[in-house]
Amino acid sequence: MGPALKPLVIVGNGEIAEMACEYFTYDSDRDVAAFAIGADYIKASALHDRPVVPLDELASTYPPDLYDAFVAIGDGQLNRLRRRHVEGCKAMGYGLASYVSSKAFVWRNVEIGENCFILEHNVLQPFTTIGDNVTLWSGNHVGHRSVIEEDVFMSSHVVVSGFCRIGARSFLGVNAALAHQVQVAADNFIAMGAVITASTEPDSIYQGNPAERRGLSAKRFCRVRD
Ligand SMILES: CC(C)(COP(=O)(O)OP(=O)(O)OC[C@H]1O[C@@H](n2cnc3c(N)ncnc32)[C@H](O)[C@@H]1OP(=O)(O)O)[C@@H](O)C(=O)NCCC(=O)NCCS
């Protein structure tokens, strides 16, 4: 047995933070000690019987030598909000945990990065790679040899066929389907139910069957402020 894992501070206090607290507490080796969020966003001093502390006091109250962090934030600003908090935690010296459901199917040689949130009934086939800060909500299929780049948010029941690549920061809506060897470019918004038959252009929205590119920037659609 290795050394005990550090308890966690969850960054966020919305629904995803509450979900992360639940999953880490009841389906991982980690305890959740507290939540942290910018002082202006604190709604109550406690959540699920844990303190909610301002982010600028985090390092003094829950120091990084004793605690790791998990950033539990959704796809806001096409995943940039979550990325910013990941960078903030790293700058403070925190190690970042990943959660992988005990009910996910993860083949032995799958690589999974830090601050990933991989829920029940995801199937990660042999030789797949999941980059840092990726959320795979429940029930996705990631086919053999496919690569999910950093900061992607995949909702539920997405089928990624074999040898695909999903570009950084892209969002994939429920029930989207990707053909074999397709490359989704960075900063894509793939609508629910979209059938992606060919590789896509960066910063674009695709919807329909077969999917077509909508004449609107995905960054603009998701109100990105770089
Ligand atoms: C793409 C999306 C954001 C809709 O955006 P929108 O443009 O604001 O939606 P609107 O309702 O104004 O629809 C615009 C048009 O696109 C059509 N449309 C909307 N969503 C569509 C979809 N997923 N596939 C095909 N057509 C769609 C609408 O019917 C409408 O058509 P019309 O102009 O002929 O009437 C939404 O459909 C979507 O896919 N959201 C993701 C949902 C999801 O997976 N959430 C995950 C939760 S974790």
Coordinates of C-alpha atoms and ligand atoms in Angstrom, one line a residue:
M1 CA 0.0 0.0 0.0
G2 CA 1.3 3.5 -0.9
P3 CA 1.0 6.5 1.3
A4 CA -2.6 7.8 2.0
L5 CA -3.8 10.2 -0.6
K6 CA -4.2 13.8 0.5
P7 CA -7.7 15.0 1.3
L8 CA -9.2 17.4 -1.3
V9 CA -10.4 20.9 -1.6
I10 CA -13.0 21.3 -4.3
V11 CA -12.9 24.5 -6.2
G12 CA -16.5 25.5 -7.1
N13 CA -19.8 25.6 -5.2
G14 CA -22.3 24.9 -8.0
E15 CA -24.0 21.7 -9.1
I16 CA -20.8 20.2 -10.5
A17 CA -18.9 20.8 -7.2
E18 CA -21.7 19.1 -5.3
M19 CA -21.6 16.2 -7.7
A20 CA -17.8 16.0 -7.3
C21 CA -18.1 16.0 -3.5
E22 CA -20.6 13.1 -3.7
Y23 CA -18.5 11.0 -6.1
F24 CA -15.2 11.6 -4.4
T25 CA -16.7 10.8 -0.9
Y26 CA -18.6 7.7 -1.9
D27 CA -16.5 6.3 -4.7
S28 CA -12.8 7.1 -4.2
D29 CA -10.0 7.0 -1.7
R30 CA -10.2 10.7 -1.1
D31 CA -11.9 12.7 1.6
V32 CA -13.4 16.1 0.7
A33 CA -12.3 18.7 3.4
A34 CA -13.7 22.0 2.0
F35 CA -15.0 24.0 -1.0
A36 CA -13.3 27.1 -2.2
I37 CA -14.6 29.9 -4.6
G38 CA -14.0 33.6 -5.2
A39 CA -15.3 35.6 -2.2
D40 CA -17.9 37.3 -4.3
Y41 CA -19.5 34.0 -5.2
I42 CA -19.9 32.5 -1.7
K43 CA -23.6 31.9 -1.1
A44 CA -23.3 30.1 2.3
S45 CA -20.4 29.4 4.7
A46 CA -20.9 25.7 4.5
L47 CA -21.9 23.1 1.8
H48 CA -22.6 19.4 2.6
D49 CA -21.2 20.0 6.1
R50 CA -17.9 21.3 4.7
P51 CA -16.6 24.9 5.0
V52 CA -16.8 27.1 1.9
V53 CA -13.7 29.4 2.0
P54 CA -12.6 32.3 -0.2
L55 CA -10.0 31.3 -2.8
D56 CA -7.6 34.0 -1.7
E57 CA -7.5 32.4 1.8
L58 CA -7.3 28.8 0.6
A59 CA -3.5 28.3 0.7
S60 CA -3.4 29.6 4.3
T61 CA -6.3 27.6 5.6
Y62 CA -5.9 24.3 3.5
P63 CA -2.2 24.4 2.5
P64 CA -1.0 22.6 -0.6
D65 CA 1.4 20.4 1.3
L66 CA -1.5 18.8 3.2
Y67 CA -4.3 19.1 0.6
D68 CA -4.8 18.5 -3.2
A69 CA -7.4 20.3 -5.2
F70 CA -10.1 19.4 -7.7
V71 CA -11.6 22.1 -9.9
A72 CA -15.3 21.2 -10.3
I73 CA -16.5 23.7 -12.9
G74 CA -18.5 23.0 -16.1
D75 CA -18.0 24.2 -19.7
G76 CA -18.4 27.9 -19.0
Q77 CA -16.7 30.1 -21.6
L78 CA -16.0 27.0 -23.7
N79 CA -14.1 25.4 -20.8
R80 CA -11.8 28.4 -20.2
L81 CA -13.2 29.1 -16.8
R82 CA -12.3 25.6 -15.5
R83 CA -8.8 25.9 -17.1
R84 CA -8.2 29.3 -15.4
H85 CA -9.0 27.8 -12.0
V86 CA -6.7 24.8 -12.8
E87 CA -3.9 27.3 -13.5
G88 CA -4.7 29.2 -10.3
C89 CA -4.5 26.1 -8.2
K90 CA -1.2 25.1 -9.8
A91 CA 0.3 28.5 -9.2
M92 CA -0.6 28.1 -5.5
G93 CA 1.2 24.8 -5.4
Y94 CA -1.7 22.3 -5.4
G95 CA -1.6 18.9 -6.9
L96 CA -4.7 18.2 -9.0
A97 CA -6.7 15.0 -8.5
S98 CA -8.8 13.2 -11.1
Y99 CA -11.9 11.2 -10.4
V100 CA -12.6 8.0 -12.4
S101 CA -15.8 6.2 -11.5
S102 CA -15.4 2.6 -10.3
K103 CA -18.2 1.9 -12.8
A104 CA -16.3 3.2 -15.8
F105 CA -14.6 0.7 -18.1
V106 CA -11.0 1.8 -18.4
W107 CA -8.6 -0.5 -20.2
R108 CA -5.2 -1.1 -18.6
N109 CA -3.1 1.1 -20.9
V110 CA -5.4 4.1 -21.0
E111 CA -3.7 7.4 -20.1
I112 CA -5.6 9.9 -18.0
G113 CA -4.4 13.4 -17.1
E114 CA -5.0 15.6 -14.1
N115 CA -8.2 17.2 -13.0
C116 CA -10.3 14.8 -15.1
F117 CA -13.9 13.9 -14.1
I118 CA -14.9 10.6 -15.6
L119 CA -18.3 9.4 -14.6
E120 CA -20.1 6.1 -14.7
H121 CA -20.5 3.9 -17.8
N122 CA -17.8 5.6 -19.8
V123 CA -16.0 3.1 -22.0
L124 CA -12.3 3.9 -22.6
Q125 CA -10.9 1.3 -25.0
P126 CA -7.3 0.2 -25.3
F127 CA -4.7 2.8 -26.3
T128 CA -6.9 5.8 -25.7
T129 CA -5.5 9.0 -24.2
I130 CA -7.5 11.5 -22.1
G131 CA -5.7 14.8 -21.6
D132 CA -5.7 17.1 -18.5
N133 CA -8.9 18.8 -17.3
V134 CA -11.3 16.7 -19.3
T135 CA -14.9 16.0 -18.2
L136 CA -16.5 12.8 -19.5
W137 CA -20.1 12.9 -18.1
S138 CA -21.8 9.5 -18.0
G139 CA -22.0 6.9 -20.7
N140 CA -19.6 7.9 -23.5
H141 CA -17.7 5.5 -25.7
V142 CA -14.1 6.4 -26.6
G143 CA -12.9 4.0 -29.2
H144 CA -9.5 2.5 -29.5
R145 CA -6.5 4.8 -30.2
S146 CA -8.6 8.0 -29.9
V147 CA -7.2 11.1 -28.2
I148 CA -9.2 13.6 -26.2
E149 CA -7.1 16.7 -25.8
E150 CA -7.0 19.0 -22.7
D151 CA -10.0 20.9 -21.4
V152 CA -12.7 19.0 -23.4
F153 CA -16.2 18.7 -22.0
M154 CA -18.1 15.7 -23.3
S155 CA -21.7 15.4 -22.1
S156 CA -23.4 12.0 -22.3
H157 CA -23.7 9.1 -24.7
V158 CA -21.3 10.5 -27.2
V159 CA -19.8 7.9 -29.5
V160 CA -16.2 8.6 -30.5
S161 CA -15.1 5.9 -33.0
G162 CA -11.6 4.6 -33.2
F163 CA -8.6 6.7 -34.2
C164 CA -10.4 10.0 -33.6
R165 CA -9.0 13.2 -32.0
I166 CA -11.0 15.8 -30.1
G167 CA -9.3 19.2 -30.1
A168 CA -8.7 21.2 -27.0
R169 CA -11.6 23.0 -25.2
S170 CA -14.3 21.5 -27.5
F171 CA -17.7 20.8 -26.1
L172 CA -19.7 17.7 -27.4
G173 CA -23.4 17.6 -26.8
V174 CA -25.5 14.6 -25.8
N175 CA -25.7 11.8 -28.3
A176 CA -23.2 13.2 -30.8
A177 CA -21.6 10.6 -33.0
L178 CA -18.2 10.7 -34.7
A179 CA -17.1 8.5 -37.6
H180 CA -13.8 6.5 -37.5
Q181 CA -10.6 8.7 -37.8
V182 CA -12.4 12.0 -37.6
Q183 CA -10.5 15.0 -36.1
V184 CA -12.6 17.5 -34.2
A185 CA -10.6 20.8 -34.2
A186 CA -10.0 23.0 -31.2
D187 CA -12.8 25.2 -29.8
N188 CA -15.7 23.3 -31.4
F189 CA -19.2 23.3 -30.2
I190 CA -20.8 20.0 -31.4
A191 CA -24.6 20.1 -30.9
M192 CA -26.6 17.4 -29.3
G193 CA -27.3 14.6 -31.8
A194 CA -24.8 15.9 -34.4
V195 CA -23.4 13.2 -36.7
I196 CA -19.8 14.2 -37.5
T197 CA -18.8 12.4 -40.7
A198 CA -15.6 14.4 -41.6
S199 CA -13.0 16.4 -39.7
T200 CA -14.0 19.9 -38.6
E201 CA -12.7 23.5 -38.7
P202 CA -11.5 25.3 -35.5
D203 CA -13.8 27.6 -33.5
S204 CA -17.0 26.3 -35.2
I205 CA -20.4 25.0 -34.3
Y206 CA -21.6 21.8 -36.0
Q207 CA -25.1 20.4 -35.9
G208 CA -27.4 18.0 -37.7
N209 CA -27.2 14.7 -39.5
P210 CA -24.9 14.8 -41.4
A211 CA -23.5 17.7 -39.4
E212 CA -23.0 21.1 -41.0
R213 CA -21.0 24.0 -39.9
R214 CA -23.1 26.9 -38.6
G215 CA -22.0 30.4 -39.6
L216 CA -21.1 31.5 -36.0
S217 CA -18.0 31.3 -34.0
A218 CA -18.2 28.8 -31.1
K219 CA -16.2 31.2 -28.9
R220 CA -18.7 34.0 -29.6
F221 CA -21.6 31.6 -29.0
C222 CA -20.1 30.6 -25.7
R223 CA -19.3 34.2 -24.7
V224 CA -15.6 33.6 -24.4
R225 CA -13.6 36.5 -23.0
D226 CA -9.9 35.7 -23.7
Ligands
LIG1 C1 -26.9 23.8 -30.6 C2 -27.8 24.3 -29.5 C3 -27.0 25.0 -28.4 C4 -29.0 25.1 -29.9 O1 -28.5 26.4 -30.1 P1 -29.5 27.6 -30.5 O2 -29.1 28.1 -31.8 O3 -29.5 28.6 -29.4 O4 -30.9 26.9 -30.5 P2 -32.3 27.4 -31.2 O5 -33.3 26.7 -30.4 O6 -32.4 28.9 -31.4 O7 -32.2 26.7 -32.6 C5 -31.8 27.2 -33.8 C6 -32.2 26.3 -35.0 O8 -31.3 25.1 -34.9 C7 -32.2 23.9 -34.7 N1 -31.5 23.1 -33.7 C8 -31.2 23.4 -32.5 N2 -30.5 22.4 -31.9 C9 -30.3 21.5 -32.9 C10 -29.6 20.3 -32.9 N3 -29.0 19.8 -31.8 N4 -29.6 19.6 -34.0 C11 -30.2 20.1 -35.2 N5 -30.9 21.2 -35.2 C12 -30.9 21.9 -34.1 C13 -33.5 24.5 -34.2 O9 -34.5 23.6 -34.5 C14 -33.6 25.8 -34.9 O10 -34.0 25.6 -36.2 P3 -34.9 26.6 -37.0 O11 -34.1 27.9 -37.1 O12 -35.1 25.9 -38.4 O13 -36.1 26.8 -36.2 C15 -28.5 23.1 -28.8 O14 -29.3 22.4 -29.7 C16 -27.5 22.0 -28.3 O15 -27.1 21.1 -29.0 N6 -27.1 22.1 -27.0 C17 -26.3 21.2 -26.4 C18 -27.2 20.4 -25.4 C19 -26.4 19.4 -24.6 O16 -25.9 18.4 -25.2 N7 -26.2 19.6 -23.3 C20 -25.4 18.8 -22.5 C21 -25.7 19.0 -21.1 S1 -24.4 18.5 -20.1

